[in-house]
mmCIF file of C-alpha atoms in Angstrom:
data_model
loop_
_atom_site.group_PDB
_atom_site.id
_atom_site.type_symbol
_atom_site.label_atom_id
_atom_site.label_comp_id
_atom_site.label_asym_id
_atom_site.label_seq_id
_atom_site.Cartn_x
_atom_site.Cartn_y
_atom_site.Cartn_z
ATOM 1 C CA UNK A 29 121.374 109.125 68.844
ATOM 2 C CA UNK A 30 118.581 110.281 66.528
ATOM 3 C CA UNK A 31 115.209 110.795 68.242
ATOM 4 C CA UNK A 32 112.437 108.725 66.645
ATOM 5 C CA UNK A 33 109.121 110.579 66.401
ATOM 6 C CA UNK A 34 105.705 109.253 65.423
ATOM 7 C CA UNK A 35 103.683 112.167 64.019
ATOM 8 C CA UNK A 36 99.922 111.551 63.953
ATOM 9 C CA UNK A 37 98.326 114.431 62.025
ATOM 10 C CA UNK A 38 95.497 114.243 59.474
ATOM 11 C CA UNK A 39 96.186 117.611 57.809
ATOM 12 C CA UNK A 40 98.533 116.627 54.988
ATOM 13 C CA UNK A 41 100.102 120.081 54.621
ATOM 14 C CA UNK A 42 100.777 120.490 58.337
ATOM 15 C CA UNK A 43 102.116 116.950 58.590
ATOM 16 C CA UNK A 44 104.479 117.388 55.635
ATOM 17 C CA UNK A 45 105.756 120.748 56.876
ATOM 18 C CA UNK A 46 106.314 119.455 60.414
ATOM 19 C CA UNK A 47 108.038 116.299 59.240
ATOM 20 C CA UNK A 48 110.416 118.331 57.076
ATOM 21 C CA UNK A 49 111.141 120.835 59.838
ATOM 22 C CA UNK A 50 111.772 118.103 62.417
ATOM 23 C CA UNK A 51 113.996 116.225 59.983
ATOM 24 C CA UNK A 52 116.062 119.417 59.691
ATOM 25 C CA UNK A 53 116.416 119.262 63.487
ATOM 26 C CA UNK A 54 117.801 115.702 63.163
ATOM 27 C CA UNK A 55 114.614 113.871 64.186
ATOM 28 C CA UNK A 56 113.619 110.629 62.483
ATOM 29 C CA UNK A 57 109.912 111.126 61.709
ATOM 30 C CA UNK A 58 107.292 108.484 60.884
ATOM 31 C CA UNK A 59 103.985 109.971 59.698
ATOM 32 C CA UNK A 60 100.395 108.775 59.734
ATOM 33 C CA UNK A 61 97.000 110.499 59.472
ATOM 34 C CA UNK A 62 95.111 107.785 61.350
ATOM 35 C CA UNK A 63 94.824 106.972 65.036
ATOM 36 C CA UNK A 64 94.168 103.315 64.240
ATOM 37 C CA UNK A 65 97.271 103.105 62.053
ATOM 38 C CA UNK A 66 99.307 104.887 64.737
ATOM 39 C CA UNK A 67 98.438 102.161 67.245
ATOM 40 C CA UNK A 68 99.409 99.496 64.693
ATOM 41 C CA UNK A 69 102.745 101.231 64.066
ATOM 42 C CA UNK A 70 103.466 101.395 67.793
ATOM 43 C CA UNK A 71 102.989 97.649 67.975
ATOM 44 C CA UNK A 72 105.832 97.049 65.539
ATOM 45 C CA UNK A 73 108.091 100.116 65.450
ATOM 46 C CA UNK A 74 110.092 101.574 68.351
ATOM 47 C CA UNK A 75 109.713 105.328 68.772
ATOM 48 C CA UNK A 76 110.865 107.777 71.445
ATOM 49 C CA UNK A 77 107.934 110.198 71.452
ATOM 50 C CA UNK A 78 104.473 110.550 69.879
ATOM 51 C CA UNK A 79 103.137 113.849 68.496
ATOM 52 C CA UNK A 80 99.392 113.447 68.426
ATOM 53 C CA UNK A 81 96.704 115.679 66.946
ATOM 54 C CA UNK A 82 93.555 115.564 69.080
ATOM 55 C CA UNK A 83 91.146 116.016 66.164
ATOM 56 C CA UNK A 84 91.585 112.835 64.113
ATOM 57 C CA UNK A 85 89.001 110.998 62.004
ATOM 58 C CA UNK A 86 87.843 107.647 63.348
ATOM 59 C CA UNK A 87 89.843 106.936 66.501
ATOM 60 C CA UNK A 88 90.514 110.405 67.897
ATOM 61 C CA UNK A 89 93.640 111.599 69.627
ATOM 62 C CA UNK A 90 92.237 111.281 73.144
ATOM 63 C CA UNK A 91 91.446 107.614 72.577
ATOM 64 C CA UNK A 92 94.908 106.989 71.144
ATOM 65 C CA UNK A 93 96.501 108.730 74.125
ATOM 66 C CA UNK A 94 94.537 106.635 76.617
ATOM 67 C CA UNK A 95 95.572 103.479 74.782
ATOM 68 C CA UNK A 96 99.215 104.600 74.916
ATOM 69 C CA UNK A 97 98.947 104.896 78.675
ATOM 70 C CA UNK A 98 97.483 101.405 78.960
ATOM 71 C CA UNK A 99 100.492 100.077 77.070
ATOM 72 C CA UNK A 100 103.184 101.921 79.011
ATOM 73 C CA UNK A 101 104.844 105.289 79.563
ATOM 74 C CA UNK A 102 105.873 106.313 76.029
ATOM 75 C CA UNK A 103 106.136 110.145 76.073
ATOM 76 C CA UNK A 104 103.324 111.902 74.206
ATOM 77 C CA UNK A 105 102.743 115.519 73.207
ATOM 78 C CA UNK A 106 99.255 116.421 72.019
ATOM 79 C CA UNK A 107 98.580 118.974 69.296
ATOM 80 C CA UNK A 108 95.425 121.036 69.583
ATOM 81 C CA UNK A 109 93.939 123.768 67.423
ATOM 82 C CA UNK A 110 92.281 125.402 70.416
ATOM 83 C CA UNK A 111 93.782 126.828 73.588
ATOM 84 C CA UNK A 112 90.672 126.710 75.776
ATOM 85 C CA UNK A 113 91.045 124.907 79.079
ATOM 86 C CA UNK A 114 88.748 122.001 78.261
ATOM 87 C CA UNK A 115 90.716 120.897 75.184
ATOM 88 C CA UNK A 116 94.078 121.234 76.906
ATOM 89 C CA UNK A 117 92.973 119.556 80.132
ATOM 90 C CA UNK A 118 91.252 116.728 78.232
ATOM 91 C CA UNK A 119 94.520 115.918 76.465
ATOM 92 C CA UNK A 120 96.546 116.009 79.671
ATOM 93 C CA UNK A 121 93.960 113.961 81.580
ATOM 94 C CA UNK A 122 94.122 111.358 78.806
ATOM 95 C CA UNK A 123 97.802 110.909 79.652
ATOM 96 C CA UNK A 124 99.743 113.396 77.539
ATOM 97 C CA UNK A 125 103.007 114.693 78.980
ATOM 98 C CA UNK A 126 102.789 118.089 77.284
ATOM 99 C CA UNK A 127 100.799 119.979 74.664
ATOM 100 C CA UNK A 128 101.360 122.444 71.826
ATOM 101 C CA UNK A 129 98.830 124.600 69.992
ATOM 102 C CA UNK A 130 98.400 125.378 66.315
ATOM 103 C CA UNK A 131 99.818 127.165 64.429
ATOM 104 C CA UNK A 132 102.951 125.259 65.358
ATOM 105 C CA UNK A 133 106.417 126.786 65.476
ATOM 106 C CA UNK A 134 108.876 124.017 64.483
ATOM 107 C CA UNK A 135 111.804 125.173 66.649
ATOM 108 C CA UNK A 136 109.483 125.484 69.650
ATOM 109 C CA UNK A 137 108.147 121.981 69.061
ATOM 110 C CA UNK A 138 111.682 120.606 68.724
ATOM 111 C CA UNK A 139 112.590 122.281 72.032
ATOM 112 C CA UNK A 140 109.536 120.755 73.722
ATOM 113 C CA UNK A 141 110.491 117.283 72.491
ATOM 114 C CA UNK A 142 114.081 117.618 73.682
ATOM 115 C CA UNK A 143 112.973 119.000 77.050
ATOM 116 C CA UNK A 144 110.581 116.091 77.511
ATOM 117 C CA UNK A 145 113.237 113.502 76.750
ATOM 118 C CA UNK A 146 116.152 115.165 78.463
ATOM 119 C CA UNK A 147 117.294 113.906 81.857
ATOM 120 C CA UNK A 148 117.951 117.045 83.870
ATOM 121 C CA UNK A 149 117.354 115.787 87.407
ATOM 122 C CA UNK A 150 120.396 115.765 89.724
ATOM 123 C CA UNK A 151 121.756 112.514 91.109
ATOM 124 C CA UNK A 152 119.357 110.862 93.524
ATOM 125 C CA UNK A 153 119.827 108.332 96.312
ATOM 126 C CA UNK A 154 119.320 104.711 95.338
ATOM 127 C CA UNK A 155 115.780 104.813 96.759
ATOM 128 C CA UNK A 156 113.364 107.511 97.862
ATOM 129 C CA UNK A 157 110.563 107.017 100.374
ATOM 130 C CA UNK A 158 107.328 108.869 101.062
ATOM 131 C CA UNK A 159 105.509 107.049 103.833
ATOM 132 C CA UNK A 160 104.731 103.587 102.471
ATOM 133 C CA UNK A 161 105.739 104.577 98.930
ATOM 134 C CA UNK A 162 109.105 103.435 97.590
ATOM 135 C CA UNK A 163 110.613 105.140 94.540
ATOM 136 C CA UNK A 164 113.490 103.518 92.658
ATOM 137 C CA UNK A 165 115.171 106.080 90.367
ATOM 138 C CA UNK A 166 117.361 103.415 88.726
ATOM 139 C CA UNK A 167 114.383 101.894 86.896
ATOM 140 C CA UNK A 168 111.826 104.684 87.497
ATOM 141 C CA UNK A 169 109.503 102.368 89.424
ATOM 142 C CA UNK A 170 107.147 103.112 92.311
ATOM 143 C CA UNK A 171 105.545 100.681 94.726
ATOM 144 C CA UNK A 172 103.522 100.582 97.927
ATOM 145 C CA UNK A 173 104.137 97.643 100.290
ATOM 146 C CA UNK A 174 105.604 95.660 97.395
ATOM 147 C CA UNK A 175 102.754 96.378 94.957
ATOM 148 C CA UNK A 176 103.847 98.273 91.868
ATOM 149 C CA UNK A 177 102.149 101.560 91.003
ATOM 150 C CA UNK A 178 102.238 102.428 87.327
ATOM 151 C CA UNK A 179 103.519 105.964 86.807
ATOM 152 C CA UNK A 180 104.426 107.625 83.544
ATOM 153 C CA UNK A 181 107.954 108.952 83.165
ATOM 154 C CA UNK A 182 106.714 112.478 83.807
ATOM 155 C CA UNK A 183 104.691 111.465 86.877
ATOM 156 C CA UNK A 184 107.689 109.618 88.301
ATOM 157 C CA UNK A 185 109.999 112.580 87.788
ATOM 158 C CA UNK A 186 107.465 114.918 89.370
ATOM 159 C CA UNK A 187 107.041 112.721 92.451
ATOM 160 C CA UNK A 188 110.816 112.203 92.686
ATOM 161 C CA UNK A 189 111.441 115.954 92.730
ATOM 162 C CA UNK A 190 108.983 116.359 95.589
ATOM 163 C CA UNK A 191 110.342 113.338 97.474
ATOM 164 C CA UNK A 192 113.955 114.486 97.114
ATOM 165 C CA UNK A 193 113.076 117.763 98.844
ATOM 166 C CA UNK A 194 112.219 115.673 101.950
ATOM 167 C CA UNK A 195 109.271 117.814 103.033
ATOM 168 C CA UNK A 196 109.938 121.493 102.250
ATOM 169 C CA UNK A 197 107.832 123.122 99.550
ATOM 170 C CA UNK A 198 108.990 122.982 95.927
ATOM 171 C CA UNK A 199 107.697 125.962 93.977
ATOM 172 C CA UNK A 200 105.606 125.618 90.845
ATOM 173 C CA UNK A 201 108.344 127.288 88.806
ATOM 174 C CA UNK A 202 110.970 124.876 90.128
ATOM 175 C CA UNK A 203 108.825 121.848 89.262
ATOM 176 C CA UNK A 204 108.117 123.091 85.745
ATOM 177 C CA UNK A 205 111.812 123.761 85.140
ATOM 178 C CA UNK A 206 113.078 120.504 86.631
ATOM 179 C CA UNK A 207 110.480 118.131 85.189
ATOM 180 C CA UNK A 208 109.704 119.715 81.821
ATOM 181 C CA UNK A 209 113.093 121.305 81.187
ATOM 182 C CA UNK A 210 114.899 124.559 81.910
ATOM 183 C CA UNK A 211 113.599 126.024 78.648
ATOM 184 C CA UNK A 212 109.966 125.149 79.386
ATOM 185 C CA UNK A 213 107.550 127.854 78.291
ATOM 186 C CA UNK A 214 103.805 127.648 78.774
ATOM 187 C CA UNK A 215 101.111 127.874 81.411
ATOM 188 C CA UNK A 216 100.786 126.040 84.703
ATOM 189 C CA UNK A 217 97.737 123.945 83.769
ATOM 190 C CA UNK A 218 100.286 121.342 82.741
ATOM 191 C CA UNK A 219 101.515 120.994 86.323
ATOM 192 C CA UNK A 220 98.050 121.118 87.891
ATOM 193 C CA UNK A 221 96.707 118.256 85.774
ATOM 194 C CA UNK A 222 99.781 116.089 86.395
ATOM 195 C CA UNK A 223 99.489 116.619 90.148
ATOM 196 C CA UNK A 224 95.833 115.597 89.945
ATOM 197 C CA UNK A 225 96.702 112.475 87.937
ATOM 198 C CA UNK A 226 99.523 111.647 90.341
ATOM 199 C CA UNK A 227 97.244 111.912 93.364
ATOM 200 C CA UNK A 228 94.750 109.501 91.801
ATOM 201 C CA UNK A 229 97.522 106.916 91.693
ATOM 202 C CA UNK A 230 99.293 107.415 95.016
ATOM 203 C CA UNK A 231 96.687 108.829 97.417
ATOM 204 C CA UNK A 232 94.212 106.554 99.255
ATOM 205 C CA UNK A 233 91.681 109.394 98.883
ATOM 206 C CA UNK A 234 92.705 111.782 96.062
ATOM 207 C CA UNK A 235 90.072 114.328 97.147
ATOM 208 C CA UNK A 236 91.732 114.550 100.575
ATOM 209 C CA UNK A 237 95.440 114.223 99.788
ATOM 210 C CA UNK A 238 97.798 113.215 102.589
ATOM 211 C CA UNK A 239 100.992 112.570 100.605
ATOM 212 C CA UNK A 240 101.209 115.296 97.943
ATOM 213 C CA UNK A 241 100.093 118.543 99.558
ATOM 214 C CA UNK A 242 99.337 121.927 98.030
ATOM 215 C CA UNK A 243 101.004 124.999 99.496
ATOM 216 C CA UNK A 244 98.609 127.608 98.186
ATOM 217 C CA UNK A 245 100.158 130.275 96.018
ATOM 218 C CA UNK A 246 103.620 128.689 96.168
ATOM 219 C CA UNK A 247 103.811 125.067 95.066
ATOM 220 C CA UNK A 248 103.686 121.541 96.471
ATOM 221 C CA UNK A 249 105.370 119.413 99.100
ATOM 222 C CA UNK A 250 105.217 115.820 100.312
ATOM 223 C CA UNK A 251 104.292 114.593 103.772
ATOM 224 C CA UNK A 252 106.941 111.991 104.583
ATOM 225 C CA UNK A 253 104.951 110.313 107.358
ATOM 226 C CA UNK A 254 101.229 110.779 106.540
#
């Protein structure tokens, strides 16, 4: 089934070149140069993933990304012209699942999209528990004492990988490979920001985590009975 991509990029040359390259990779691409128009399109057109430039006129990419997260868990990859930590972290904190930097390499971008959408996790039990948290892999839902906790697809997969380990540490490399795909390439800021976002949603006190614990220099683990 053809992957439907919404490309939000205000540089006409970059947008045209990317759309053509992605079409050659069998992606169905809808283009816009405006964040406001992108939000209108998403209200009427079904897409599988959003490619979003951070530097847009009017409504910028960060604002669009935050609005996407208010609406649901549609996968989003931000495009940034700069690789400094603040730009990258700002995009991830706004809710992006991944990021790419300009100049873009079309085959690399296509691989990132496929890795984000691909289901690589092994079969899981019907339900997973971490203390009072209940994870339901069948519909990717999380709840605490019957109250639903909104997690993005990426956040759910990350927490599920940790929960499935049932306590032992899962290394950073294993999490990057399992959640973002076996062909993931990039730095580990991606994982750090997602762990921070996840803790804000599932920890009573995110600054003193009791569920998702850091094993310094190795990775993360969950405390099953905090």
